[in-house]
PDB file of C-alpha atoms in Angstrom:
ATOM      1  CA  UNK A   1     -69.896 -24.612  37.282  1.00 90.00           C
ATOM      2  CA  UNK A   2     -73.108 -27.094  38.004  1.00 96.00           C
ATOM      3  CA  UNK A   3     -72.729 -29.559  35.653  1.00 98.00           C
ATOM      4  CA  UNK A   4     -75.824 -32.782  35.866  1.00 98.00           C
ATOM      5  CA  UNK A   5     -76.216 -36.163  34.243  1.00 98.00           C
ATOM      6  CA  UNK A   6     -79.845 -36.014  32.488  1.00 98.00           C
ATOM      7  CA  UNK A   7     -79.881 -40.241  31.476  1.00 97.00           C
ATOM      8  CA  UNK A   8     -82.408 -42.052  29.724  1.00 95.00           C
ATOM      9  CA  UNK A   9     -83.040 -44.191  26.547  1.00 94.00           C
ATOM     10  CA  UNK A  10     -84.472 -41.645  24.170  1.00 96.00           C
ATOM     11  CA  UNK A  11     -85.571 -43.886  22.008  1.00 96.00           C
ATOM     12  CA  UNK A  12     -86.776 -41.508  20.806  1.00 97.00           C
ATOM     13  CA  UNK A  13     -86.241 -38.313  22.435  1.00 98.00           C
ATOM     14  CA  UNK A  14     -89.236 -36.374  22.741  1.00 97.00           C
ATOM     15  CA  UNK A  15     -91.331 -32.782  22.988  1.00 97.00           C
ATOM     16  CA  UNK A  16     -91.406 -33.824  26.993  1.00 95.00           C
ATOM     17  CA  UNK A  17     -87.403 -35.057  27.105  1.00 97.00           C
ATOM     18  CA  UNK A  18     -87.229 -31.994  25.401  1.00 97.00           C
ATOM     19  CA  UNK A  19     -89.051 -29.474  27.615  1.00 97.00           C
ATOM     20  CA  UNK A  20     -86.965 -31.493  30.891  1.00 97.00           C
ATOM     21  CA  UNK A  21     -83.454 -30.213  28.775  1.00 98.00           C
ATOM     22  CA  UNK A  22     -84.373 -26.813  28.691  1.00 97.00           C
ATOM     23  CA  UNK A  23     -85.955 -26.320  31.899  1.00 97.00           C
ATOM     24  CA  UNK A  24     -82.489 -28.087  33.180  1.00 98.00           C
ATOM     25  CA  UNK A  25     -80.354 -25.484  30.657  1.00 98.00           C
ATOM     26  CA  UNK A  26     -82.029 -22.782  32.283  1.00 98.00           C
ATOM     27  CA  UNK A  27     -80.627 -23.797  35.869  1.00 98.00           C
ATOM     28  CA  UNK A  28     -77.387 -25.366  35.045  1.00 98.00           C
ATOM     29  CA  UNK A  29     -74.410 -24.448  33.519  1.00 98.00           C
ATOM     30  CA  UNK A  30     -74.034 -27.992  31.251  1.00 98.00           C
ATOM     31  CA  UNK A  31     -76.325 -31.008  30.873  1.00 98.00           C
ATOM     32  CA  UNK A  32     -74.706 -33.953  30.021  1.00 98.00           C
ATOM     33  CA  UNK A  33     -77.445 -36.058  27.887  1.00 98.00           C
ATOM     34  CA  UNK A  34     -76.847 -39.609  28.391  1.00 98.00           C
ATOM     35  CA  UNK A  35     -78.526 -41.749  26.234  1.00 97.00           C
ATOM     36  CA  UNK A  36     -78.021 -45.120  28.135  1.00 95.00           C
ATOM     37  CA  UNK A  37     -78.294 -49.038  27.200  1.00 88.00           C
ATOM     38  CA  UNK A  38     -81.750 -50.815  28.388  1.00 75.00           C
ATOM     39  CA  UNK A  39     -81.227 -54.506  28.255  1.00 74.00           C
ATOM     40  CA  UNK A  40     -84.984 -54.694  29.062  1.00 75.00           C
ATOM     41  CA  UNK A  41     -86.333 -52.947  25.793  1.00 72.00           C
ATOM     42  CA  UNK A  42     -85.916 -53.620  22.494  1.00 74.00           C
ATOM     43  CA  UNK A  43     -84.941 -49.776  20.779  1.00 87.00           C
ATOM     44  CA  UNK A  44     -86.443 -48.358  17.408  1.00 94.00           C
ATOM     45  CA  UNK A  45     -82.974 -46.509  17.175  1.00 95.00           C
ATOM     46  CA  UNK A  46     -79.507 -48.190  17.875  1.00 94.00           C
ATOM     47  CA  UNK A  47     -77.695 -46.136  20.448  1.00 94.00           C
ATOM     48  CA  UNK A  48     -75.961 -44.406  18.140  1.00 95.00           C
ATOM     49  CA  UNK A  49     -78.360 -43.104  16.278  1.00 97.00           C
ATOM     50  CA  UNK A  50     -80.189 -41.507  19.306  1.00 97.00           C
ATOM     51  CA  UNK A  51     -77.068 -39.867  20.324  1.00 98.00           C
ATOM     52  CA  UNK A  52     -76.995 -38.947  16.390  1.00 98.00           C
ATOM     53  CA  UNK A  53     -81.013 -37.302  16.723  1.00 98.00           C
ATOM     54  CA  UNK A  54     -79.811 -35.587  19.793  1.00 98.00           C
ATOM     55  CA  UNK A  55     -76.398 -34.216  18.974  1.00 98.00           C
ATOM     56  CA  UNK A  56     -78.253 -32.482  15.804  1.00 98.00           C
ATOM     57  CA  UNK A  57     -80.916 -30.824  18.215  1.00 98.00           C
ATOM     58  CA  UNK A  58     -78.812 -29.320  20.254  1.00 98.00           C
ATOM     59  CA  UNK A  59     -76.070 -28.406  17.784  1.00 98.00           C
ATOM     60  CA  UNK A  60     -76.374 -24.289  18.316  1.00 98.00           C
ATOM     61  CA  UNK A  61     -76.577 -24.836  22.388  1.00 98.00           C
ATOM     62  CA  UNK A  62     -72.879 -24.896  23.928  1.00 98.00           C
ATOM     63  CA  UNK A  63     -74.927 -26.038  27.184  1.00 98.00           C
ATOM     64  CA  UNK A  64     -75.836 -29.402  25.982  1.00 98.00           C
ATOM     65  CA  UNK A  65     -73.309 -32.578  25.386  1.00 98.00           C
ATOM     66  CA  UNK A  66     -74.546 -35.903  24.352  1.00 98.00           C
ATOM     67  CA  UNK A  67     -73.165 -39.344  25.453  1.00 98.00           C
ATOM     68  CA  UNK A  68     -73.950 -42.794  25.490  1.00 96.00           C
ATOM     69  CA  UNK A  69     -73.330 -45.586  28.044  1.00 95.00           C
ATOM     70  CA  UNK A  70     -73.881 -48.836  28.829  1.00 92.00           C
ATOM     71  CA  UNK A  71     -73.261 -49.309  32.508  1.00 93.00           C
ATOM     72  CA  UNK A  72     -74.484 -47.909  35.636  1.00 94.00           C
ATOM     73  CA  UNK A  73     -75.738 -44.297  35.400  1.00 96.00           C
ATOM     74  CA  UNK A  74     -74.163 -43.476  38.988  1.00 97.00           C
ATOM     75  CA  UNK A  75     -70.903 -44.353  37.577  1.00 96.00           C
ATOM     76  CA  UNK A  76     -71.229 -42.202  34.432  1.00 97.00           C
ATOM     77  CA  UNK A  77     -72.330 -39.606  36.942  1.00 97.00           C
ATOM     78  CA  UNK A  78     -69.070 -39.721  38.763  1.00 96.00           C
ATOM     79  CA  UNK A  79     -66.737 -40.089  35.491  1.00 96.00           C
ATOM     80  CA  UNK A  80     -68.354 -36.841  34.082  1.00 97.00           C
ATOM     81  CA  UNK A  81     -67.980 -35.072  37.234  1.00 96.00           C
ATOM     82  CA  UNK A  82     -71.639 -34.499  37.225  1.00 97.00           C
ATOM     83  CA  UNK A  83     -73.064 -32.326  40.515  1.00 96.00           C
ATOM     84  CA  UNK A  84     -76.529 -33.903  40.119  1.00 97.00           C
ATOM     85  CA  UNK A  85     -78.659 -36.550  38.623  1.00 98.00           C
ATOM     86  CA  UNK A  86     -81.618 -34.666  36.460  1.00 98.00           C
ATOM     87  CA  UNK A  87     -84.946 -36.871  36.327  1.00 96.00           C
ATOM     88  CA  UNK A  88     -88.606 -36.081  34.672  1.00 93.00           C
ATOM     89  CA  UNK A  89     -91.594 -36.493  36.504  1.00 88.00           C
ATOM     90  CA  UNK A  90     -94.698 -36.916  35.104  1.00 82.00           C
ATOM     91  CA  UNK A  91     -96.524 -39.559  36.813  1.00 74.00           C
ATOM     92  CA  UNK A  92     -97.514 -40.664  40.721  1.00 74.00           C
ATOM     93  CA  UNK A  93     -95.377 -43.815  39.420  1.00 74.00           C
ATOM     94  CA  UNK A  94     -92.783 -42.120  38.285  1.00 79.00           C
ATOM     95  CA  UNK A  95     -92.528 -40.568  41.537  1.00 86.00           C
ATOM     96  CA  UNK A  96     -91.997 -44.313  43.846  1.00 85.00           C
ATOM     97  CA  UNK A  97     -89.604 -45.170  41.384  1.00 87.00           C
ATOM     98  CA  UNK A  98     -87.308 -42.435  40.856  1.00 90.00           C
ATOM     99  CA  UNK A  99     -87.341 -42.107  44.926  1.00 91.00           C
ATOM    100  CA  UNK A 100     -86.276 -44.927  44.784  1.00 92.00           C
ATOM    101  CA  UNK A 101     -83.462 -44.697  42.591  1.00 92.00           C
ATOM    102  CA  UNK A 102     -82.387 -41.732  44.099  1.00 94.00           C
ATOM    103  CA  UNK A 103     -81.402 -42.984  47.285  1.00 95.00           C
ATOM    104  CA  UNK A 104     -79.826 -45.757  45.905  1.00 95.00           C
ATOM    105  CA  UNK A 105     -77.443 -43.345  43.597  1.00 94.00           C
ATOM    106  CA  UNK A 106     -77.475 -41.181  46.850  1.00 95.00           C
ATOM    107  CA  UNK A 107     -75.396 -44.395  48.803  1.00 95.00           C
ATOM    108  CA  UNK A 108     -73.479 -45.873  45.649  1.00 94.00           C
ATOM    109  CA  UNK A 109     -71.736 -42.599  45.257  1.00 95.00           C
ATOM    110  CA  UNK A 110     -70.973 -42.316  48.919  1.00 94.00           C
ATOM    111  CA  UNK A 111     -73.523 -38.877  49.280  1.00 93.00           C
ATOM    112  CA  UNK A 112     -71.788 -37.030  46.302  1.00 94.00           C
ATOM    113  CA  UNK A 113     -74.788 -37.390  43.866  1.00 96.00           C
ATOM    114  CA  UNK A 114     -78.371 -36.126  44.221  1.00 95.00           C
ATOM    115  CA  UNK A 115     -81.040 -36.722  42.204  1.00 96.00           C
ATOM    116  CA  UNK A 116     -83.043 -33.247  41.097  1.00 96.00           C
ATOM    117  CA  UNK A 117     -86.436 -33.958  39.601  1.00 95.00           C
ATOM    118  CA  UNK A 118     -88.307 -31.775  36.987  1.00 95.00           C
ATOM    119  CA  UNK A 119     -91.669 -31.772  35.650  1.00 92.00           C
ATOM    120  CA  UNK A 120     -92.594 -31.916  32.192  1.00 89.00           C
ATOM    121  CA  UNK A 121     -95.459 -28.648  31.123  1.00 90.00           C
ATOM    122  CA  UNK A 122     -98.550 -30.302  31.691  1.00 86.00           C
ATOM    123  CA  UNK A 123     -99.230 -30.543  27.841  1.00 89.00           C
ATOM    124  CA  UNK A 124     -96.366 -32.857  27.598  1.00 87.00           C
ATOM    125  CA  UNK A 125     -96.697 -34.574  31.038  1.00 83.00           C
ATOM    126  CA  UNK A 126     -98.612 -37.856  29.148  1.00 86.00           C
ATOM    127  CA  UNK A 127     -95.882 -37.698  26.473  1.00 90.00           C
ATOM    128  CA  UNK A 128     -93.509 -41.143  26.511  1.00 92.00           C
ATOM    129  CA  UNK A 129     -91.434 -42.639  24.029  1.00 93.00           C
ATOM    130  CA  UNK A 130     -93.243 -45.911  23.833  1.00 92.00           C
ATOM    131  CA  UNK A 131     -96.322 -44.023  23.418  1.00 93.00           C
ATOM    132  CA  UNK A 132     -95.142 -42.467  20.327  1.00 96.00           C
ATOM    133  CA  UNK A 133     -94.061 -45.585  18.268  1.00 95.00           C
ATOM    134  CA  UNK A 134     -97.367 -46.900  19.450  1.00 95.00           C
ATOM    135  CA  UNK A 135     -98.874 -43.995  17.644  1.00 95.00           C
ATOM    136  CA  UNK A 136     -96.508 -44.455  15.223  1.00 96.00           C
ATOM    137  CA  UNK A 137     -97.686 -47.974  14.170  1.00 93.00           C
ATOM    138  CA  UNK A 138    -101.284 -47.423  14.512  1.00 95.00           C
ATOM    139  CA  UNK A 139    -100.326 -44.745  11.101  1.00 94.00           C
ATOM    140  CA  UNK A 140    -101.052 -41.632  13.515  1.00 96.00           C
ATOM    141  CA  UNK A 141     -99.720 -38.295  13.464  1.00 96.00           C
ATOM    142  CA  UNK A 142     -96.996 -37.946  15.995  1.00 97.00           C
ATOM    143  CA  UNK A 143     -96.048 -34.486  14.823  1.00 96.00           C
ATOM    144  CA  UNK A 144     -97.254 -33.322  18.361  1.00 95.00           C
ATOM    145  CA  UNK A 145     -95.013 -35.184  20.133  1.00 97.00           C
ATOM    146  CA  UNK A 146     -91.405 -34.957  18.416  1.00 98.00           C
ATOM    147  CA  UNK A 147     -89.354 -33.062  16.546  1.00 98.00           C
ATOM    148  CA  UNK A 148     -89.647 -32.977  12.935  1.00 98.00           C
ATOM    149  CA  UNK A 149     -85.863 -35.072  12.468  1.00 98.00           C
ATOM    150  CA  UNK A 150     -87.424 -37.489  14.578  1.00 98.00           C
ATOM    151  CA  UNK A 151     -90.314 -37.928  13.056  1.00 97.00           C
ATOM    152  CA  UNK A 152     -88.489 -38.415   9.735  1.00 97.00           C
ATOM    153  CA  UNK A 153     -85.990 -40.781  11.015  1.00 97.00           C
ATOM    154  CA  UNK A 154     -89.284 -42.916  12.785  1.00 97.00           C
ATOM    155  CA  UNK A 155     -90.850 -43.167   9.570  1.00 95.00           C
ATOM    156  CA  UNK A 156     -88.107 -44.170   7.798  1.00 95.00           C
ATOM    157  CA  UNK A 157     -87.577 -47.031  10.255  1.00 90.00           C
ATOM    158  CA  UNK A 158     -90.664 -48.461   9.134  1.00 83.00           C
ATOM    159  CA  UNK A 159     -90.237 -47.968   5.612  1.00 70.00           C
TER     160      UNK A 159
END
């Protein structure tokens, strides 16, 4: 069984987080969503309630389990006995950075843990989280760019 570690902060999830999920269900036998702590970001959504938005999107798909952390994503990696690390490209930027990281989870888990990068469908490749509160709070539609539950739960944030 292949079994990878898809982290981010979700806040929210996304069409493009999305699209990464199920391109990653159709290769791998479980994805382990982790929706992990950012002490650099101020979140729309407290953890739990990402991991809340999540767990009710992938309800009906056995392939998909949701957790939350707040330490190092190598290390939640290793305690879920993931195979891989499962990143979304979209940018040139993204690109230097997840490199990058990569390596670095290559040599903290001594060589056990890759890094496997996916591209979002090029509809969705411009499609970030920050991008869509920004939308959000300029009173735009953001049906385009999340889920209906999410879209809901964003506007009643600013409510």
């Amino acid at each position: 069984m292949i079994k990878v570690l898809y982290p981010g902060s979700f806040d929210p999830i996304t069409y493009g987080h999305m699209n990464i999920i199920e391109q990653a269900c159709n290769l791998f036998d479980e994805i382990v969503v982790a929706v992990m702590y950012n002490s650099r970001k101020t979140g729309m959504f407290s953890i739990e309630e990402r991991v809340y938005l999540i767990d009710e999107l992938y309800k009906d798909n056995p392939k998909v389990k949701v957790v939350y952390d707040t330490g190092a994503t190598i290390d939640l990696a290793i305690k879920c006995n993931c195979n891989a690390i499962v990143r979304g490209l979209r940018t040139l930027s993204d690109f230097e950075y997840e490199i990058q990281m990569s390596q670095i989870n290559k040599q903290l888990s001594e060589n056990k843990i890759n890094t496997i990068s996916l591209f979002a469908e090029s509809n969705l490749e411009n499609v970030s989280s920050s991008m869509v509160k920004e939308i959000l709070g300029l009173n735009k539609d953001i049906s385009h760019y999340v889920p209906p539950l999410v879209e809901k739960a964003m506007k009643q944030k600013l409510i």
